XYZ file of C-alpha atoms in Angstrom:
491
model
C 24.962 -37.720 37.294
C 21.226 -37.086 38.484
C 19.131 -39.237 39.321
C 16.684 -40.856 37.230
C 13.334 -38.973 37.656
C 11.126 -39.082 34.696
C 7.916 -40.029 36.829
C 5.380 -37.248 37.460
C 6.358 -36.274 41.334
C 4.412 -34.038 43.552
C 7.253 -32.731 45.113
C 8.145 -30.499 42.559
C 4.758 -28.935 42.522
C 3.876 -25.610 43.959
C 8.089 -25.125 45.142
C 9.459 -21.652 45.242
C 12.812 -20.577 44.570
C 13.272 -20.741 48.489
C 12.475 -23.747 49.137
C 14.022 -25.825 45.824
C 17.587 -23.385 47.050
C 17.083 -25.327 50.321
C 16.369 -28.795 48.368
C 20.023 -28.099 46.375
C 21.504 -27.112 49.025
C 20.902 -30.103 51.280
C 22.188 -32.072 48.618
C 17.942 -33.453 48.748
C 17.729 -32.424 45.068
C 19.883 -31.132 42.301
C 19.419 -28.635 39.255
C 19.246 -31.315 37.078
C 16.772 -33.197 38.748
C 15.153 -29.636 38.737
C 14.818 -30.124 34.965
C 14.427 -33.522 34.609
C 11.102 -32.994 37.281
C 9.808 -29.973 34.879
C 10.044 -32.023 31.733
C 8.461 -34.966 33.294
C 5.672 -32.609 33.957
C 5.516 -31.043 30.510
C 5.659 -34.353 28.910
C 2.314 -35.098 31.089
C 0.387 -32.367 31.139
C 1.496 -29.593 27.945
C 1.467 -32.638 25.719
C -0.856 -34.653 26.644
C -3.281 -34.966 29.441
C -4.866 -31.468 29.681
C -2.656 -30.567 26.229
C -1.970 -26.691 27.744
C 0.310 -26.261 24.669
C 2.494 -23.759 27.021
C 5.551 -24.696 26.185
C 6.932 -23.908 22.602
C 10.672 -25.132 22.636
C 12.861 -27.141 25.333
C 16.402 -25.742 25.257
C 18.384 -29.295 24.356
C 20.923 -27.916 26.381
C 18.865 -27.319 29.375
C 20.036 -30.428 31.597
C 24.052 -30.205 30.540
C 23.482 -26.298 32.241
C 22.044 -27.900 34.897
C 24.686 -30.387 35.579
C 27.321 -27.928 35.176
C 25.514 -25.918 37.752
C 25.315 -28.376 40.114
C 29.497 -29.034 39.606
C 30.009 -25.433 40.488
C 27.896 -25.367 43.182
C 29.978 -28.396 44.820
C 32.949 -26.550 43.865
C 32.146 -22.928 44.482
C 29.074 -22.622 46.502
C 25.802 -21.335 44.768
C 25.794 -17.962 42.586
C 22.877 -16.581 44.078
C 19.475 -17.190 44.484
C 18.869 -18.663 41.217
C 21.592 -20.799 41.257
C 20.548 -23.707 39.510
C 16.461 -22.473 39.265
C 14.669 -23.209 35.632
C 13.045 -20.561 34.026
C 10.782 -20.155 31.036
C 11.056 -17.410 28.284
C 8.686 -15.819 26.201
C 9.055 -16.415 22.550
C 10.044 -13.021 21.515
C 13.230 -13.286 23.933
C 16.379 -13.533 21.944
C 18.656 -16.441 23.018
C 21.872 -17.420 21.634
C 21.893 -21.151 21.650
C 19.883 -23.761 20.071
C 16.624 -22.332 20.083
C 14.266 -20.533 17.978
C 13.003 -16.893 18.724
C 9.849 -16.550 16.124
C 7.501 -14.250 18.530
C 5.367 -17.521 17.487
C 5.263 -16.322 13.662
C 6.486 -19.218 11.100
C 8.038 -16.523 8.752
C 10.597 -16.307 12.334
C 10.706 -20.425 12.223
C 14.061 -20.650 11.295
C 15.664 -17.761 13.397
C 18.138 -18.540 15.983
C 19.556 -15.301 17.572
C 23.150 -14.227 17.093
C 23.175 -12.709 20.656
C 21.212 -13.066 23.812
C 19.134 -10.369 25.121
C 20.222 -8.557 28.055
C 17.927 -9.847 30.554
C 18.761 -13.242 29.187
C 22.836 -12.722 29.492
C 21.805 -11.362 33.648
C 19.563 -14.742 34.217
C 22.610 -16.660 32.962
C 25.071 -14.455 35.159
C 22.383 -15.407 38.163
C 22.917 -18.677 37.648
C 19.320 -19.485 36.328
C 18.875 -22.499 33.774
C 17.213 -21.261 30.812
C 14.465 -24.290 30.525
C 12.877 -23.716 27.044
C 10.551 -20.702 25.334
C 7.034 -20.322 26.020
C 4.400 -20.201 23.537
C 2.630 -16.356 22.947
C 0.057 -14.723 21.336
C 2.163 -14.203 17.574
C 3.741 -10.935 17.349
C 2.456 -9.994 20.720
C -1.180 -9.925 19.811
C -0.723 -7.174 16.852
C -1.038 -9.537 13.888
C -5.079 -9.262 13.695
C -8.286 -8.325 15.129
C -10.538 -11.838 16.911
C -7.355 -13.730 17.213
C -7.995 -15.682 20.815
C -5.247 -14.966 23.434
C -2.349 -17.345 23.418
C -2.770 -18.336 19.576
C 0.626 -18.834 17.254
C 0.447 -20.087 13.853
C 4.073 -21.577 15.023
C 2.837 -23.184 18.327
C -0.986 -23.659 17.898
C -3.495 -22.726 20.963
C -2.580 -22.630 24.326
C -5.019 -23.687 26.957
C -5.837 -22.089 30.264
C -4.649 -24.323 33.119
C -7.906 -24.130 35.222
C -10.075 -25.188 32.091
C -10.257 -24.689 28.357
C -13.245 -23.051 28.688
C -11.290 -19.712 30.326
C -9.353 -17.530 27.895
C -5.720 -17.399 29.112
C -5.115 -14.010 28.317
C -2.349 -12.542 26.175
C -0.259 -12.025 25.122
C 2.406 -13.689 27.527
C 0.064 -16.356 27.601
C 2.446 -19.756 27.844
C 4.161 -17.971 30.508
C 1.448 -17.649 32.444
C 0.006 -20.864 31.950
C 3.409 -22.522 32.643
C 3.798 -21.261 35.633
C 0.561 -21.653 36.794
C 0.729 -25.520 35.946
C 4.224 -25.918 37.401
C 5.684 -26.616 34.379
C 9.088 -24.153 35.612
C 9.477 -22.154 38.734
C 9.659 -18.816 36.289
C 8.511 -17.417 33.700
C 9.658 -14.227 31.702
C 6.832 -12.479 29.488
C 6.952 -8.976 27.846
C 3.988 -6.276 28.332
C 3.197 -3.943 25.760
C -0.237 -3.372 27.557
C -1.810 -5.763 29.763
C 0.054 -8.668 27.896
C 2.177 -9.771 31.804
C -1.272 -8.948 33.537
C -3.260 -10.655 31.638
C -2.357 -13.970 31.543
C -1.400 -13.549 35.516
C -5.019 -12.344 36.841
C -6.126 -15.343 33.643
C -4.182 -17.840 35.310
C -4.245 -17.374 38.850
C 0.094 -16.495 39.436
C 1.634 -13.005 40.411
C 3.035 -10.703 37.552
C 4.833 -7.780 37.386
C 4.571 -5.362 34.651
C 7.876 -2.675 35.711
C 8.233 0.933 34.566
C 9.927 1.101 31.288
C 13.650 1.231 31.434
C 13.773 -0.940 34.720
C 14.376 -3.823 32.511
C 16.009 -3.418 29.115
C 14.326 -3.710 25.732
C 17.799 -4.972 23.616
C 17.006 -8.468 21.955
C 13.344 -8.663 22.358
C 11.170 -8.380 19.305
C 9.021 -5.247 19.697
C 6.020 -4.135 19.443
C 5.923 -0.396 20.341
C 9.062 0.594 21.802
C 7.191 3.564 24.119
C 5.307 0.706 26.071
C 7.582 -2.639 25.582
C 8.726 -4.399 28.928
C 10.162 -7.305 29.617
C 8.436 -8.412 33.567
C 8.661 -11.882 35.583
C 5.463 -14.085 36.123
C 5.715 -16.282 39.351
C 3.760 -18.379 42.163
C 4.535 -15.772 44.807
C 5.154 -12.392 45.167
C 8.638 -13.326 47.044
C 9.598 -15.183 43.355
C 8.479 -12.790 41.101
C 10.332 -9.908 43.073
C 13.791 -12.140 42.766
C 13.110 -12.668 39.516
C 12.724 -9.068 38.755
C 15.746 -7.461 40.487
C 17.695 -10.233 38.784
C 16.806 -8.864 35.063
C 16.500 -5.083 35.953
C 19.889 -2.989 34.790
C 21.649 -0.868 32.960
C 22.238 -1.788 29.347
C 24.189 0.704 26.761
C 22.076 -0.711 23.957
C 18.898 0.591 25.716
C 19.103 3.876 26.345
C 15.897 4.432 28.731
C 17.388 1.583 31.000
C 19.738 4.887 31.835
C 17.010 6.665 33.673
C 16.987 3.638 36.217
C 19.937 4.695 37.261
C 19.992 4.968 41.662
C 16.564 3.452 41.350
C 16.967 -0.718 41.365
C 17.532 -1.900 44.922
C 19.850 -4.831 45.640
C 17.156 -7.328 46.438
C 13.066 -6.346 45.649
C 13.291 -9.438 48.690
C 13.812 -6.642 51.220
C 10.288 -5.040 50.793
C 8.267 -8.613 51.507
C 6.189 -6.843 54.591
C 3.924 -9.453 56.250
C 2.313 -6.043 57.782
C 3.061 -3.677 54.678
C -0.673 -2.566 54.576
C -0.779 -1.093 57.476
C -0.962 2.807 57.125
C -1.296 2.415 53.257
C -2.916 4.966 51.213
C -4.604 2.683 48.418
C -7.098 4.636 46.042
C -9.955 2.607 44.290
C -10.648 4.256 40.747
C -14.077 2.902 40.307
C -15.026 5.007 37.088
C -12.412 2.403 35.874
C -14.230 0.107 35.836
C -17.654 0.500 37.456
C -19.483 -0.923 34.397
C -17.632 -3.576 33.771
C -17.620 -6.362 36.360
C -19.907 -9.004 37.030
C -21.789 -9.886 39.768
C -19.206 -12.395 41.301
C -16.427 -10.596 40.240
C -17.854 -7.057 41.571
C -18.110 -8.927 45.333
C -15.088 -10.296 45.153
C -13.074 -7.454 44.717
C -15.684 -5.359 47.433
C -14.327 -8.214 49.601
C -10.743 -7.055 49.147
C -11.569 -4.238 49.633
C -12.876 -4.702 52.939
C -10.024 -7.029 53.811
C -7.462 -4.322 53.048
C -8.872 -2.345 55.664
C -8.707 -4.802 58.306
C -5.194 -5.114 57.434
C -4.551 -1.061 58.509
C -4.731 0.368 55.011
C -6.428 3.361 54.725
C -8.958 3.001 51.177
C -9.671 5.986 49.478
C -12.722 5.354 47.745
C -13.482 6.128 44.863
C -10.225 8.129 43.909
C -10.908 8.835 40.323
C -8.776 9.168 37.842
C -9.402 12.570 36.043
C -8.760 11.238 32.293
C -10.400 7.980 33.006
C -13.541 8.768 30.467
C -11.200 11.005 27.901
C -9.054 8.169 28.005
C -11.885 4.921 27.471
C -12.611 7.138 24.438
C -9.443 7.952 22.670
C -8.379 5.072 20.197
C -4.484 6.051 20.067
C -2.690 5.477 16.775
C 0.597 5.048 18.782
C 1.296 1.353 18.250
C 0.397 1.178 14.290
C 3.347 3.471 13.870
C 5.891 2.511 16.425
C 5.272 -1.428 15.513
C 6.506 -0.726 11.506
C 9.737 1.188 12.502
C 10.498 -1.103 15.548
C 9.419 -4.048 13.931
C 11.899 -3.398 11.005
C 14.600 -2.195 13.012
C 15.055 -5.818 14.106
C 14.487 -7.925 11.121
C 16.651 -6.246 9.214
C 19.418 -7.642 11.406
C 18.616 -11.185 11.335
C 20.640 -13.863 9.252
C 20.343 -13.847 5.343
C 19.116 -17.289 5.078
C 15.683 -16.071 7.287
C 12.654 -15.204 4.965
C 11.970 -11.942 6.366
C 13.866 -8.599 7.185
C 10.804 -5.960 6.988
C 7.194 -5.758 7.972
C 6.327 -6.080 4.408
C 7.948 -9.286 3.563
C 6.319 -11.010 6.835
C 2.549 -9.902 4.978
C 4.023 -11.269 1.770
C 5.246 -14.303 3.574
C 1.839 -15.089 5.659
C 0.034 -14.309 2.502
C 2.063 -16.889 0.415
C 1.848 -19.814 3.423
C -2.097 -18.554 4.238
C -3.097 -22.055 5.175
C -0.508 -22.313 8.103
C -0.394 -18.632 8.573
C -3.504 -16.625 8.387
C -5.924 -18.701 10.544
C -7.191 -15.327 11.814
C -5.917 -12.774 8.914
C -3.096 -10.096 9.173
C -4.982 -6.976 8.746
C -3.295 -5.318 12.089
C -0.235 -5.940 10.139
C -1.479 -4.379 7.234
C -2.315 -1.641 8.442
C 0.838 -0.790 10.268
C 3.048 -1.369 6.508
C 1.343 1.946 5.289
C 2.782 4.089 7.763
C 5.982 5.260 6.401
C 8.094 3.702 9.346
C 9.897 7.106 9.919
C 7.637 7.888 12.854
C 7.050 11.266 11.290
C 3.630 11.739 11.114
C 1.767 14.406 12.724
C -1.536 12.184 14.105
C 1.885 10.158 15.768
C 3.366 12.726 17.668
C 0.102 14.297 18.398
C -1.287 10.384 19.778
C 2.040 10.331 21.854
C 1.615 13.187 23.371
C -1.708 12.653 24.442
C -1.456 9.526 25.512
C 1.733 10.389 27.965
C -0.639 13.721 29.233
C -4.099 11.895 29.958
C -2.190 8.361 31.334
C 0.436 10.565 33.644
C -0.165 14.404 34.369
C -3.924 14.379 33.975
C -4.214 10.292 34.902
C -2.540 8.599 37.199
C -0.168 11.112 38.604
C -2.810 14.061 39.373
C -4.860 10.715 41.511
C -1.859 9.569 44.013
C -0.885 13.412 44.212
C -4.708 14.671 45.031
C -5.176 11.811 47.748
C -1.279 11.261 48.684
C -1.613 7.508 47.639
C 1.206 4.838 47.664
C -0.604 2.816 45.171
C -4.152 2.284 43.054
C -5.964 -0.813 42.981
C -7.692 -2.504 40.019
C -10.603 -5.622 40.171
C -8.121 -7.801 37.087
C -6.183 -5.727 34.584
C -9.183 -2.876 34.422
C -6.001 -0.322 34.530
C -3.639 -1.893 32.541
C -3.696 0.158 29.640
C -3.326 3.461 31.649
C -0.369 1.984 33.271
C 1.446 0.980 30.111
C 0.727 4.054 28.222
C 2.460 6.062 31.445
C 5.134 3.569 31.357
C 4.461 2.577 34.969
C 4.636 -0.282 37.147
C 1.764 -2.544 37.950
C 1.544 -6.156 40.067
C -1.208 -8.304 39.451
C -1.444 -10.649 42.304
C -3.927 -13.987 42.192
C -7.878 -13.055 44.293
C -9.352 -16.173 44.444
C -11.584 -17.778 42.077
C -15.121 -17.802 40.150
C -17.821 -20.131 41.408
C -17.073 -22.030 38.022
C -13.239 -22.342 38.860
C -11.946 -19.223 36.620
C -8.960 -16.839 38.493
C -9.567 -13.899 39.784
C -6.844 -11.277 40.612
C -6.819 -7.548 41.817
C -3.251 -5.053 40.253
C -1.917 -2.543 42.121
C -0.518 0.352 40.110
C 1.992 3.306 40.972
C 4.217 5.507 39.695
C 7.431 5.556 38.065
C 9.872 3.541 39.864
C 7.759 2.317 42.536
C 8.013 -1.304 42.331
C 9.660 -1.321 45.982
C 5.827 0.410 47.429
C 3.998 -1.828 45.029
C 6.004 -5.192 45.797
C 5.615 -4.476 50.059
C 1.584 -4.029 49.072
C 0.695 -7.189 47.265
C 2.830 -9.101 49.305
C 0.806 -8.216 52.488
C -2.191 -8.810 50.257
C -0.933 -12.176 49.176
C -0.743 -13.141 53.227
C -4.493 -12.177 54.254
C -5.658 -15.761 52.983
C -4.867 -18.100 50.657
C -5.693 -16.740 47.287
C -4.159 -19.376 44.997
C -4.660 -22.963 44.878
C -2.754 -25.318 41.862
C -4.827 -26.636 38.764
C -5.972 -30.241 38.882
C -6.129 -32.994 36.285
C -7.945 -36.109 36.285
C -5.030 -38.753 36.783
């Protein structure tokens, strides 16, 4: 049996997979004091103290896994890696056990999957104890318009780690902030577009947004099945690249996980390059985002600039991207469509005793409950029910189109291939949303902090299948100095 150890303990705080494998290993700590250590700090800081309001749902199985792990691993030596490591999952990540998947709406409070989701049924294969599910921004932030980041009518506000007064992005935004406040080792959120970034630059941790396929979309509720991801959010780039080559694979029930086929590595752990700047071609796309920063923020990432230099890259800057303006200006119609039809497709599997099986009966639903559900309205849901679901409409296909020519041929693609880059890099998320509509991979990586306390972080982008390039860059960035430093609490 573990030990008892309910107190708050330092030790815990800050530990990568590394060094808690080491801990196990030793026979210094076990997976279920892992869990025990993480609840003890969730009890003290998501529920009271600071209140973050990160963490949506414990899994009440969490600490039998745990001990079970820690029998095998006596037994039969550690699975891998993760052997034993807890990890948090967004709330829109199907499970089959004892909790809830709602994507934080109430008319999803009573749904309890039939099936895990991929990614899930590889974390379990790893080894990895599934700790609980993270509270999100409800249905991935495409409910209304001026709902705050990290708000579900099922799990209230969550509360950026550094200070209530920051917005902790979206819409992955418990992950984040869990992760951030050591309240798990790992966190899983899902990108549609920005929604991993986000709450990583918002809450100082690393995040990696993949190319879509790496990482199948089976048991996750959607949003817009061109741009869904599943990505890991960690402490280090060395965590969040385990944690990604341990969900990436094939998966039958996702077809575009196919095209990933030859292109997932063993171990992402094989491209951590203390020197991989040097000889990097790294554009800067300043008519990104030239009007856009502040003053502190604008020197910050000038001063990251400079330091990539030092470390042997070779900056192109600026290396525009062509679209950048045509693309600023074009409000794409992409997601109203795509969210009906995908958002259908998977209610209308869930249990018969669940409220909802169709876009229209969650607006008929929130509109019955209003005072629990519609703090902020449901007019982005509105609008999306009169589509016809079918995805047949012309301004669709035409919006599709366009968006996959300005974000790749005319965007990002014609940029690395006009100044042979390995990778473009944004001040925050500035490129997120060219990135997701290519379907390509970005890493937002923590760059220090605002003279009032609030993260910064800079995101490399690059092209299809380049997580490898991507991974080797920010984890030589992550070495020039220490960008991240833990949130503190009055005691």
């Amino acid at each position: 049996m573990a030990k008892q150890v309910y107190p708050v303990e330092e030790w815990i705080e800050e530990a990568t997979v590394d060094e808690l494998q080491q801990a196990m290993e030793s026979g210094e700590r076990t997976a279920a004091e892992l869990v025990l250590a993480y609840m003890a700090r969730i009890a003290a800081y998501d529920k009271q103290g600071p209140a973050l309001n990160a963490v949506l749902e414990l899994n009440p199985d969490a600490l039998a896994i745990a001990e079970a792990l820690d029998a095998e691993r006596r037994s039969q030596g550690p699975r891998g890696p993760l052997h034993g490591v807890p990890v948090l999952l967004k709330d829109n990540i199907d499970t089959a056990d004892k909790m809830h998947t709602s994507a934080g709406s109430l008319a999803l409070e009573g749904h309890y999957a039939a099936s895990d989701a991929f990614l899930v049924k590889r974390l379990r294969e790893a080894g990895a104890v599934i700790l609980g599910k993270a509270n999100m921004t409800e249905w991935a932030n495409y409910m209304t318009q001026g709902m705050p980041g990290g708000y579900s009518s099922r799990g209230g506000q969550v509360l950026n780690a550094y200070g209530p007064k920051f917005g902790a992005g979206g819409s992955s935004t418990g992950s984040g902030v869990a992760v951030a406040a050591n309240l798990c080792t790992l966190a899983v959120g899902t990108e549609t577009s920005g929604s991993i970034l986000s709450p990583a630059a918002s809450s100082s941790v690393v995040g990696i947004k993949p190319t879509l396929g790496l990482i199948s979309r089976s048991g996750i509720v959607p949003l817009a099945h061109s741009q869904d991801t599943a990505g890991p959010l960690a402490r280090t780039v060395a965590d969040a690249a385990l944690l990604l080559g341990a969900m990436a694979g094939t998966d039958p029930a996702d077809p575009i996980t196919g095209a990933s086929l030859g292109q997932v590595p063993a171990d992402y752990r094989q491209f951590l390059e203390k020197d991989g700047l040097q000889g990097a071609r790294i554009g800067i796309p300043r008519a990104v985002y030239h009007d856009k920063l502040g003053e502190e923020e604008r020197r910050a990432f000038e001063a990251h600039i400079a330091a990539l230099r030092l470390a042997g890259a070779d900056v192109v800057d600026p290396a525009d991207i062509p679209s950048a303006q045509e693309l600023a200006s074009f409000n794409s119609s992409v997601f109203r469509y795509e969210f009906k039809a995908d958002v259908n497709a998977y209610l209308s599997k869930l249990a018969p005793h669940i409220p909802v099986h169709s876009l229209r009966e969650v607006i008929a639903f929130n509109a019955k409950h209003f005072e629990k559900t519609l703090k902020y309205g449901q007019i982005t849901l509105m609008r999306a029910e009169e589509t016809s679901g079918t995805l047949t409409e012309a301004e669709y296909m035409r919006d599709r189109l366009k968006d996959l020519r300005l974000s790749r041929a005319e965007g990002i693609d014609a940029v690395m291939a006009r100044h042979r880059l390995d990778a473009l890099l944004f001040p925050g998320t500035a490129g997120a949303a060219i990135a997701a509509k290519a379907g390509y991979p970005s890493i937002a990586v923590p760059g220090g902090y605002a003279a009032d306390g609030r993260p910064l972080g800079v995101t490399f982008t690059g092209q299809a299948y380049s997580e490898h390039v991507l991974i080797r860059l920010a984890y030589a960035f992550e070495q020039l100095g220490p960008q991240r430093r833990k949130p503190v609490w009055p005691k």
